[in-house]
Amino acid sequence: MFKYFTDYGYVLEAVTGVCFHTFANFYGPGRVGFILQLAYQFTMINCDPHCDDSLKIVGYRRNWFKTSIIWIATAFSGFTLTLLFYWRQDYWIALTHTKVKSSQAENASLGIDISYVYVQCLTTNRVHLYKFSEEKHASETSPLCSVKYHKWVKFFFYQNLKYIWCNDKGTFLPLKGLDRQNTLETLHTKPLTKDSVDYLLALYGSNQINIPLTPIFVKLFRENERQLRDKVKMAETVLVLRDFEKRPRKIPSTDLVPGDVVCIPPYGCELVADMLLISGSCTVNEASLNGESVPQAKSSIAELPTPTTDEDRKIDIRRLSRHVLFSGTRVLQARESPDGHLVKAVVLRTGFLTVKGDLVRAILHPKPLDIHFNLDSFRFLAIMAVIAISGFIYTWVILHQYRFGLGKMIRKSLDILTIVVPPALPSVMTTGLYLAQMRLKKQGIFCINPSAINVAGTLNTVVFDKTGTLTEEHMSVRGVWKSGLSCDPPQLYKMEQVANIPGPLSAVLAACHSLTFDLTTCKIFGDPLDRVIFISTNWSLQESSLEEAASRFTSPIQAVIYNTKIESTSPWQKLGVLRRFPFSPTAQRQSVVVETVGSEGEIVVLSKGAPEAIVRHCDFQTVPKDFENKLSYFARRGHRVLALAWKPICRTTNSESGESGGVWVKIYQFQKREDFECDLRFLGLVVLDNPPKPESEPTISELLNANFRVIMATGDNILTSVSVARQCGIIKATDVVVQVTPSNNIVRTASSSPSSSSPSSSLLTFEVLTTSDDSEKFENSVWIGKILEKLSQSVSHCIGSTVVVTVDSGEDSAGISESLRLVMTGTTWNFIRMHAPHFLSTVVSYGTVFARFLPDDKTSLIVALQTKGGDEDGALRRVGMCGDGANDCGALKAAYIGVALSDCEASVAAPFTARQQNILCVANILKEGRCSLSTAIGSFKYMVLYSFTQFFTVLLLYNIGNTLTDPEYLIIDLFIVAPLCVTYAVSRPWEKLEASTIPLRLMTPSNLASVFLQLFLAVATQIVIFIGVQHQSWWSAFEPTEHSLDSAGSYETTSLFYFSCFQYIFMCVALAKGPPFRDRIYRNRIFLLNVIILVNFTLGLLIFPTKPLSEWAKLLPLYGPNDVGFRKNAFSIAIIAMAFLHFMMAIAVETIIDRKSDDYSRHSVANCSLTRLCRDLRVRPHF
C-alpha cells in the first residue's frame, strides 16, 4: 500500500530584506524541487511568520544542460563554488533548475522539516484515500467518508504540520482537524468503522508528538530536547468505541484518529487528543497548557441551544472552550449525564494539530523575534567578508612579491578569511543568552523562545491585567447591598445575614456558579471568585445521584445546593441545578437555572455578573434610580462589584392541568441563553475586596522611574480599575484623569459641578475624574480646560463636530504633557476604532486604564499600541503584556513579549511563564533582557575588534614576509580570547531598571562609532609598536624564505604578539560596561579573576620568558645581547606602557560615546513627549 520516493527536495527562503537560505539535496533524474518563501512583516503584529498563509511555493525541475555547465564551472573554480552553493542553495536552484507549475509535479509528495538553516527531505506515501463527504458523514450508518479512490497524495511537512495538495484550489493547504471540516450538526458522534480508521490514519498519521534527539556527534547539549520529549509523553492506552460496539475497548493512544468516540472514566485520565465533550461533564486541570491553576468545569455540547446561524454551527474551539477537552490536560473527575449516558467525547485533533502540539511546535520552531538584530549581524559579516576578500587579494600580492610557492600563497590567503570571520562568533553571542535563561529558570521564570530574552530588553511599554496580576487572585466578601435601600452612604449587610434568609437573594449567592465537588478529595473546584462567594454563604454543594434527583426533584438535575440553617419546609432550602450558563468574557455574566423543592417549588433563573451587563438585561422598573451612584460609591473605593438578579420561569407543578414540572423543563431545556437572561429582576450588589499585591506598587514605581509606559487593561469596572491604578501608582496624585465616553454623557472639568456642566454635541465627551475625598480645586484648571477643548477639537477634526467646555481661570501647567491620563471602557474603545480612527493615536498615546475590556479588545489594544503608538521619530512602541494564560491569551501572543503568570513551565499563551504569581517577574525579565542584549552587543563588538586586530597584525607582518606562528595563534585564541568571551557573558543584570534604553540593533551610530574608534586605536598603536621595534639598536631585519613564513620568529612578530595579547584583554575590559544594563565589573568575579590571571600571564611571558615556551612559540628576546638591568627590559616596559595607554584611551572612547548617547536619548525623549502631545492636540509646540 505504501511506496516511498526520495527524489524531491525543498529549500526555504526567508524573505526579510536580506534573505536567509537553507539547503537540500537536489540530484537524480526527473527531479522536481521547490522553493518556499516565508515573508516576515514587522509592521503588522498579527502577521505570524509561521502562518501557512505566508508560504509561497514555486516548483522547479532539473535542467541537465544548465547543471552540466555549473558542474564544469565548479570544477574549474577548484570546487570553491561548492561552498557558495552550500550556503546559498537558491543560487544552485536558479542555475541548475527550471521553474515549473506545482500541478505538474503529480507524483511529487514533498516532506520537509524546517529549522532556520536546515531542510530535510522526507518521503511520499501512496495510499487509498477517501474523499470527505458531509452528507455521508452525517449519516448514522455510513463510515466517516465516501469511497473515492486516489492513488497519490501530494503533501509536505513544514514545522511538523502536514500540507496537502488541493486540486480544486491548485495549492497546498494545511491539514486541519475535524473542527475545520464539520459543523455541530454534521459532527459524527457514532463509532468509526475500520475503513474510516484506516483512512484517517493514512491521512493524519499516528497520534503522537515525536521529538527526535539530535545525534551526539552533531550536538552535544541535548538536555532541553530530552526534557521536552519526556514532557510530551502520553498515556499508552485509551478507551474507544469502534465498529458500533456497545462497550468501549482499550487501544494504543497512537492509534487514535479524528472522529473516534472516546469514553472518559469516572476517576479521570490524561487526555491524549483535543476532544469535544458530547455527553456528561468533567472537571479538568489545564495548568499544563494555559497556566490556569484553578480546575475548569467542562460541560457537554448537549447543553448548547439549537444553532440557528452559520456562525453558531461552526465548531470554533475558542468559542466552545467550555466544552472542549484539550490534549495534555488531565481530567480530575468525570460525571455521567443526568440520563445515565457515559461520559463521551469525539476526537477533533491529534498529534501536532492539538493545542499541546502547538505548544511543542512553538518550542521547537520559535518565532524569530530578534530578526533585526540578526540582519545587522549579517550585514556586519558581509562588510567583514568584503574586507576579508580585500585582505585575501593583498596577501596574495605580497606573498607573490616574496616569491612564495602557490600552495603557501593559497593557504595563507585563506587564513585571512578565517581570521576576519571567526567561526566562534555565533556561540559567543549566544553565551549571554543561555546564561540569562538559566538565571531566569532559577527564579521560576521559564522561556520557550530564548530570543525573546533579548527582545525583552528593548521594551518601553508594559500592559498589565488587573485581577490576579496586579491584585490578589483570592478575594474576600465585604458585604451585600440590597436593592431598595436608600441610605447614604450605602449600607452593606454581612454575608451570614443574607445567606440564611430564604429567598432569591441568598439563592443567587449560593447557586449562581460553575463549581464542582470532587468526590475523591472532598474539595470544591472552580473559579476563585465563585469559591469565595459560595464559601462565605455557608451553603453546601453535593453532586446529585439519580435516586435523589428522582425523589426530591421533578426533573434531572446536575447538582444539589442546600442550607441546613434554613427551615426544611421552605422551598429555598434546597436547590437543584438544572442548567448552567458559565461565565463568558463576552457576555460578562453567568446564570444557572435551578428548581426549588416542595409543593410550592418553582423553576427560576439566577444571574450574576458585571453590573452594566446585568442591568441591561433587567426589567427597568426593578433597577433603583440611584443604582449608578451606589455603584460609583463602591467602585471608587477599589472594590470589586457584581450585580445579582433573578427571574421565575414556571411552577414545578401546573395547578390547572396537573402536569409535572418535568414537562415544563423539557420546554425550556433547549431554549437559548438569551431567552433565559431577559427581563430579570434586580436584587442588589455583592461587594468584594480585591487589594493589590504587595509587589505591584514597588514594581510599577520602578518601571515608571525607568520611563516605561504602564497601562492597565481589565474586564472590571472603570472606577474600580482607576482606583486600583491609583493604589498601584499607575496614576499619580498629580495626574489629570480624563474619562472618554461616547455621545450622551456630560463634559465637565474638575471645577465644574454637575449642574453647571454643558451638554456636548460631540460623538465623544470628556470628564475629569477625581478621588472621592478631593475637595481642592486644580491649580491648572485652565490648562485642563484647554486640553479638554483640544481633545474635543481633535475628535471634531476626525468626525466633524464641536463641543462646549466650561473652564475656570488659573495658571498654565508646565508638566501637563506628562500628567494627562485617558481612561475608557471597551465600548468607547470600539466606538473610537469605528467612528474616529484618527483619534486612535491620541488614545493609545495617553490611554492608561482600559476597563470592561474583552479578550479581543485587549488584543486590538496591543496591536494599536504597536502600530499607532509611535514616537515622534517614527519608532513604534515595543509592548509587553503580563496576565494569566487563559483570558489574556490573544493579547499575550500579540505583544512583542508576553508573560503568563502560571504554575507550569510552559504555556501556549506566551514565551515567558512565571511561577511567581506577581509582576515582580516582569522587572526581572526586563533586567535580564537588557543585560543579555547588552552582553550580546558587547560580545559581537569584541569579536569584531578581536578579528580585525588580528587581521591587521597579520597584514603588517606579511609586509616583512613573516606571520604569527601556530603556537601564537593557539595562545591568543584558546588561552586568551575564549576565556574572556565566556567570563564576559557571566555578568548579572544591574539591580534596578534605569531610564536608559537599548535598541535591538547592532548598526546604531553609537555601536559603529565604538567599533571604528576602537579599531583605529588598535591599528594606530600596533603601527607605533611595529615601527618602534625597528628603531631599536638590537633589531635585525627578517629574511623571509619559503619555510620561515610561519615557522620562524622575528622581532616584529614577537613585539606585536605581546602587544596584541594586552590589546585583546584590555579591549574586553573596556567593553565590559556596568550600569545601567549590566552589574559592575568588579562583581563579575570570575571575569575579574580571569583578567588578572591573563594580564599576569602576559606580563610573565614578556618580562620573564621561559626558554621552552620561547622556543615552542618562536619568541625572540626583545633586548640586545649586551643589555642588562633597565636596558634589558626597556622595550618591554615600552610595550606595557603603550598597552596601558591604549587601555586608557579605549575607556575614554567608550565613556564619551555612552554619555553622548545618553544625552541624545534624554533630549529626544523630552522633545518627543511634548511634540507628540501638541501634535495629537493640534496645537503649536514651543520648545
Coordinates of C-alpha atoms in Angstrom, one line a residue, residues 502-888:
P502 CA -34.7 32.1 52.3
G503 CA -35.3 33.8 49.0
P504 CA -33.8 34.6 45.6
L505 CA -31.0 36.8 47.0
S506 CA -29.5 34.0 49.1
A507 CA -30.1 31.6 46.3
V508 CA -28.2 33.6 43.7
L509 CA -25.3 34.0 46.0
A510 CA -25.1 30.3 46.8
A511 CA -26.1 28.7 43.4
C512 CA -25.0 31.0 40.6
H513 CA -21.6 29.5 39.8
S514 CA -19.9 26.6 38.0
L515 CA -18.3 25.0 41.0
T516 CA -17.9 21.2 41.2
F517 CA -17.4 18.9 44.1
D518 CA -14.6 16.4 43.8
L519 CA -15.7 13.1 45.4
T520 CA -12.1 11.8 45.8
T521 CA -10.6 14.8 47.6
C522 CA -13.9 16.2 49.0
K523 CA -12.9 19.7 47.7
I524 CA -14.7 22.3 45.7
F525 CA -13.1 23.3 42.4
G526 CA -13.9 26.3 40.2
D527 CA -13.4 30.0 39.7
P528 CA -11.8 31.6 42.8
L529 CA -14.3 34.4 42.9
D530 CA -17.2 31.9 42.8
R531 CA -15.5 29.8 45.6
V532 CA -15.1 32.9 47.8
I533 CA -18.7 33.9 47.5
F534 CA -20.0 30.4 47.9
I535 CA -17.9 29.5 50.9
S536 CA -18.9 32.8 52.6
T537 CA -22.6 31.7 52.3
N538 CA -22.0 28.5 54.4
W539 CA -24.2 26.6 52.0
S540 CA -23.3 23.1 50.9
L541 CA -22.7 21.5 47.5
Q542 CA -23.0 17.9 46.5
E543 CA -23.2 16.1 43.2
S544 CA -26.7 14.6 42.9
S545 CA -27.4 11.0 42.3
L546 CA -30.2 9.7 40.1
E547 CA -32.1 8.4 43.0
E548 CA -32.1 11.7 44.9
A549 CA -33.0 13.6 41.8
A550 CA -36.0 11.4 41.3
S551 CA -37.1 11.6 44.9
R552 CA -36.7 15.3 45.7
F553 CA -37.0 17.0 42.3
T554 CA -39.3 16.7 39.3
S555 CA -36.5 16.9 36.7
P556 CA -33.0 15.5 36.1
I557 CA -30.5 17.8 38.0
Q558 CA -26.8 18.2 37.9
A559 CA -26.1 19.2 41.5
V560 CA -27.8 19.9 44.8
I561 CA -27.1 23.1 46.8
Y562 CA -28.7 23.3 50.3
N563 CA -28.5 25.2 53.6
T564 CA -29.3 23.3 56.8
K565 CA -29.9 26.6 58.7
I566 CA -33.0 27.3 56.6
E567 CA -36.2 25.5 57.6
S568 CA -36.8 22.4 55.6
T569 CA -40.3 23.5 54.8
S570 CA -39.0 26.4 52.8
P571 CA -38.8 25.8 49.0
W572 CA -35.5 27.7 49.0
Q573 CA -33.8 25.3 51.5
K574 CA -32.6 23.0 48.7
L575 CA -31.9 23.9 45.1
G576 CA -31.4 21.5 42.2
V577 CA -29.2 22.8 39.3
L578 CA -30.9 22.1 36.0
R579 CA -28.7 24.0 33.6
R580 CA -25.7 26.2 33.8
F581 CA -24.6 29.1 31.6
P582 CA -20.9 29.6 32.5
F583 CA -19.3 32.9 32.8
S584 CA -18.4 34.3 29.4
P585 CA -16.0 37.2 29.0
T586 CA -18.1 38.4 26.1
A587 CA -21.4 38.3 28.0
Q588 CA -19.7 39.4 31.3
R589 CA -22.2 37.3 33.3
Q590 CA -23.2 33.8 34.2
S591 CA -26.5 32.2 35.0
V592 CA -28.0 29.0 36.3
V593 CA -31.5 27.5 36.1
V594 CA -32.5 25.9 39.4
E595 CA -35.5 24.1 40.8
T596 CA -36.7 24.7 44.3
V597 CA -38.2 21.8 46.3
G598 CA -41.7 21.3 47.8
S599 CA -45.2 21.7 46.5
E600 CA -44.6 25.4 46.1
G601 CA -41.4 24.8 44.2
E602 CA -40.6 26.6 41.0
I603 CA -38.0 26.9 38.3
V604 CA -36.0 30.1 38.4
V605 CA -33.1 31.8 36.7
L606 CA -30.3 33.2 38.9
S607 CA -27.8 35.6 37.3
K608 CA -24.6 37.2 38.5
G609 CA -22.1 39.4 36.6
A610 CA -20.8 42.8 35.8
P611 CA -23.4 45.5 36.9
E612 CA -23.6 47.0 33.5
A613 CA -24.2 43.7 31.8
I614 CA -26.8 42.6 34.4
V615 CA -28.7 45.9 34.4
R616 CA -29.0 45.8 30.6
H617 CA -31.0 42.5 30.9
C618 CA -33.1 43.6 33.9
D619 CA -36.6 44.9 33.9
F620 CA -36.0 48.7 34.1
Q621 CA -38.7 49.1 36.8
T622 CA -36.7 46.8 39.2
V623 CA -33.5 48.8 39.0
P624 CA -33.2 51.5 41.7
K625 CA -32.9 55.1 40.4
D626 CA -29.7 55.6 42.5
F627 CA -28.1 52.5 41.1
E628 CA -25.3 54.4 39.3
N629 CA -24.5 56.4 42.5
K630 CA -24.3 53.3 44.6
L631 CA -22.1 51.5 42.1
S632 CA -19.9 54.5 41.8
Y633 CA -19.5 54.7 45.6
F634 CA -18.2 51.2 45.9
A635 CA -16.1 51.3 42.7
R636 CA -14.3 54.5 43.6
R637 CA -13.0 52.8 46.7
G638 CA -11.5 50.0 44.6
H639 CA -14.0 47.3 45.5
R640 CA -14.9 44.5 43.0
V641 CA -18.7 44.8 42.5
L642 CA -21.0 42.2 41.0
A643 CA -24.7 42.6 40.3
L644 CA -27.3 40.0 41.3
A645 CA -30.6 39.3 39.5
W646 CA -33.2 36.6 39.1
K647 CA -36.4 35.6 37.3
P648 CA -39.1 33.0 37.9
I649 CA -39.9 30.8 34.9
C650 CA -42.7 28.5 36.0
R651 CA -44.0 26.4 38.8
T652 CA -42.8 22.8 39.1
T653 CA -46.5 21.7 39.1
N654 CA -49.2 23.1 37.0
S655 CA -52.3 23.6 39.3
E656 CA -54.7 23.6 36.3
S657 CA -53.6 20.6 34.3
G658 CA -51.7 18.8 37.0
E659 CA -48.7 18.3 34.7
S660 CA -45.4 17.7 36.4
G661 CA -42.6 20.2 36.2
G662 CA -40.6 17.8 34.0
V663 CA -42.8 18.7 31.0
W664 CA -42.1 22.3 31.6
V665 CA -38.4 21.8 31.9
K666 CA -38.3 20.0 28.6
I667 CA -40.0 23.0 27.0
Y668 CA -37.3 25.4 28.4
Q669 CA -34.4 23.0 28.3
F670 CA -33.4 23.7 24.7
Q671 CA -34.0 27.4 24.7
K672 CA -31.2 29.9 24.1
R673 CA -29.3 31.6 26.8
E674 CA -30.7 34.9 25.8
D675 CA -34.3 33.7 26.3
F676 CA -33.5 33.0 30.0
E677 CA -31.4 36.1 30.6
C678 CA -34.1 38.7 29.8
D679 CA -36.5 40.7 31.9
L680 CA -34.5 39.8 35.0
R681 CA -35.4 41.3 38.4
F682 CA -32.6 43.3 40.0
L683 CA -31.7 42.1 43.6
G684 CA -28.6 44.0 44.6
L685 CA -24.8 44.1 44.6
V686 CA -22.2 41.9 46.2
V687 CA -19.1 43.9 47.1
L688 CA -15.7 42.2 47.4
D689 CA -12.3 43.4 48.5
N690 CA -9.5 42.8 45.9
P691 CA -6.4 44.5 47.2
P692 CA -3.3 45.0 45.1
K693 CA -0.5 42.5 45.7
P694 CA 2.4 43.9 47.8
E695 CA 4.8 43.6 44.9
S696 CA 2.6 45.6 42.5
E697 CA 3.3 49.1 43.7
P698 CA 7.1 48.9 44.0
T699 CA 7.4 47.1 40.7
I700 CA 5.3 49.7 38.8
S701 CA 7.2 52.5 40.5
E702 CA 10.4 51.0 39.3
L703 CA 9.0 50.8 35.7
L704 CA 7.8 54.4 35.8
N705 CA 11.1 55.7 37.1
A706 CA 12.7 53.9 34.2
N707 CA 10.4 55.8 31.7
F708 CA 8.3 52.8 30.9
R709 CA 4.8 53.4 29.8
V710 CA 2.5 51.3 32.1
I711 CA -1.1 50.5 31.1
M712 CA -3.9 48.5 32.7
A713 CA -6.3 46.6 30.6
T714 CA -9.0 44.7 32.6
G715 CA -12.5 43.5 32.4
D716 CA -13.5 45.2 35.7
N717 CA -15.5 48.3 36.3
I718 CA -13.8 51.5 35.2
L719 CA -14.0 53.3 38.5
T720 CA -12.7 50.2 40.3
S721 CA -9.8 50.0 37.8
V722 CA -8.9 53.7 38.2
S723 CA -8.9 53.2 42.0
V724 CA -6.6 50.2 41.8
A725 CA -4.4 52.1 39.3
R726 CA -4.0 54.9 41.9
Q727 CA -3.2 52.4 44.6
C728 CA -0.5 50.7 42.4
G729 CA 1.0 54.0 41.3
I730 CA 0.0 53.8 37.6
I731 CA -2.0 57.0 38.1
K732 CA -0.3 59.5 40.4
A733 CA -2.0 62.1 42.6
T734 CA -0.9 64.9 40.3
D735 CA -2.2 63.2 37.2
V736 CA -5.2 64.6 35.3
V737 CA -7.5 61.6 34.7
V738 CA -10.0 62.1 31.8
Q739 CA -12.6 59.6 31.1
V740 CA -13.6 59.3 27.5
T741 CA -17.2 58.2 26.8
P742 CA -19.5 58.0 23.8
S743 CA -22.1 60.6 22.9
N744 CA -24.8 61.1 25.6
N745 CA -22.5 61.8 28.6
I746 CA -21.7 65.2 30.1
V747 CA -18.5 67.1 29.6
R748 CA -17.2 68.9 32.8
T749 CA -13.9 69.9 34.2
A750 CA -12.6 69.4 37.7
S751 CA -14.0 72.7 38.9
S752 CA -17.4 72.2 37.3
S753 CA -20.3 70.8 39.1
P754 CA -22.9 68.5 37.5
S755 CA -25.4 71.4 37.5
S756 CA -23.0 73.6 35.6
S757 CA -21.9 71.1 33.1
S758 CA -22.7 71.6 29.4
P759 CA -24.2 69.1 27.1
S760 CA -21.9 68.0 24.3
S761 CA -22.7 67.8 20.6
S762 CA -19.6 65.7 20.0
L763 CA -19.6 61.9 19.4
L764 CA -17.2 61.7 22.3
T765 CA -17.2 63.5 25.6
F766 CA -14.5 64.0 28.2
E767 CA -14.9 64.1 32.0
V768 CA -12.2 64.7 34.6
L769 CA -12.3 62.0 37.3
T770 CA -11.3 63.0 40.8
T771 CA -10.9 61.0 44.0
S772 CA -13.9 61.0 46.4
D773 CA -12.1 62.9 49.1
D774 CA -10.6 65.6 46.8
S775 CA -12.0 68.9 47.9
E776 CA -9.4 71.2 46.4
K777 CA -9.6 72.8 43.0
F778 CA -6.9 72.0 40.4
E779 CA -4.4 74.8 40.2
N780 CA -4.0 74.1 36.5
S781 CA -7.7 74.1 35.6
V782 CA -7.2 76.5 32.7
W783 CA -4.7 74.1 31.1
I784 CA -7.1 71.2 31.9
G785 CA -9.9 73.0 30.2
K786 CA -7.7 73.8 27.2
I787 CA -6.7 70.2 26.9
L788 CA -10.2 69.0 27.1
E789 CA -11.2 71.5 24.5
K790 CA -8.3 70.5 22.2
L791 CA -9.2 66.9 22.7
S792 CA -12.7 67.6 21.6
Q793 CA -11.4 69.6 18.7
S794 CA -9.1 66.7 17.8
V795 CA -12.1 64.5 17.7
S796 CA -14.0 67.1 15.7
H797 CA -11.2 67.2 13.2
C798 CA -11.8 63.5 12.8
I799 CA -15.6 63.3 12.9
G800 CA -16.7 66.9 12.1
S801 CA -18.3 68.0 15.4
T802 CA -17.8 70.7 18.0
V803 CA -18.0 70.8 21.8
V804 CA -18.6 73.4 24.5
V805 CA -16.3 73.2 27.6
T806 CA -16.5 75.2 30.8
V807 CA -13.2 76.2 32.4
D808 CA -12.0 78.4 35.3
S809 CA -9.1 80.8 35.5
G810 CA -5.7 79.6 36.6
E811 CA -2.1 79.2 35.6
D812 CA -0.7 77.0 32.8
S813 CA 0.7 73.7 33.9
A814 CA 4.2 73.1 32.7
G815 CA 4.1 69.3 33.3
I816 CA 0.7 68.8 31.7
S817 CA 2.1 66.7 28.8
E818 CA 3.3 64.1 31.3
S819 CA 0.2 64.3 33.5
L820 CA -2.7 63.6 31.1
R821 CA -4.2 60.1 31.6
L822 CA -7.1 59.0 29.4
V823 CA -9.4 56.2 30.7
M824 CA -12.2 54.4 28.9
T825 CA -14.2 51.3 28.6
G826 CA -14.2 48.7 25.9
T827 CA -17.4 50.1 24.4
T828 CA -15.7 53.5 24.0
W829 CA -12.6 51.9 22.5
N830 CA -14.6 50.1 19.8
F831 CA -16.6 53.2 19.2
I832 CA -13.4 55.2 18.5
R833 CA -12.0 52.5 16.3
M834 CA -15.1 52.5 14.2
H835 CA -16.1 56.2 14.1
A836 CA -13.0 58.2 15.0
P837 CA -10.0 56.2 13.8
H838 CA -7.8 59.2 13.5
F839 CA -8.2 59.9 17.2
L840 CA -6.9 56.5 18.0
S841 CA -3.3 57.6 18.0
T842 CA -4.1 60.1 20.8
V843 CA -5.9 57.4 22.8
V844 CA -3.0 55.0 22.6
S845 CA -0.5 57.7 23.4
Y846 CA -2.2 58.8 26.6
G847 CA -4.6 56.0 27.5
T848 CA -3.7 54.5 30.9
V849 CA -6.7 52.5 32.1
F850 CA -8.9 50.4 29.7
A851 CA -11.7 48.8 31.6
R852 CA -14.5 46.4 30.7
F853 CA -12.2 45.1 28.0
L854 CA -13.0 41.8 26.4
P855 CA -10.1 39.4 25.4
D856 CA -10.4 40.6 21.8
D857 CA -10.4 44.2 22.9
K858 CA -7.1 43.6 24.7
T859 CA -5.6 42.1 21.6
S860 CA -6.7 45.1 19.5
L861 CA -5.2 47.4 22.1
I862 CA -1.8 45.7 21.9
V863 CA -1.9 45.9 18.1
A864 CA -2.8 49.5 18.2
L865 CA -0.1 50.4 20.7
Q866 CA 2.5 48.7 18.4
T867 CA 1.2 50.2 15.2
K868 CA -0.2 53.6 16.1
G869 CA 1.6 54.4 19.3
G870 CA 4.8 55.5 17.7
D871 CA 7.2 58.2 18.9
E872 CA 7.9 61.3 17.1
D873 CA 10.8 59.8 15.2
G874 CA 8.6 57.1 13.8
A875 CA 9.8 54.3 16.1
L876 CA 7.0 52.1 17.1
R877 CA 6.4 51.1 20.7
R878 CA 7.6 47.8 21.8
V879 CA 4.9 46.5 24.0
G880 CA 5.0 43.7 26.6
M881 CA 1.9 42.1 28.1
C882 CA 1.5 40.4 31.5
G883 CA -1.5 38.5 32.5
D884 CA -2.9 35.0 33.0
G885 CA -2.6 32.4 30.3
A886 CA -6.3 31.9 29.8
N887 CA -8.4 35.1 29.1
D888 CA -5.3 37.1 28.0

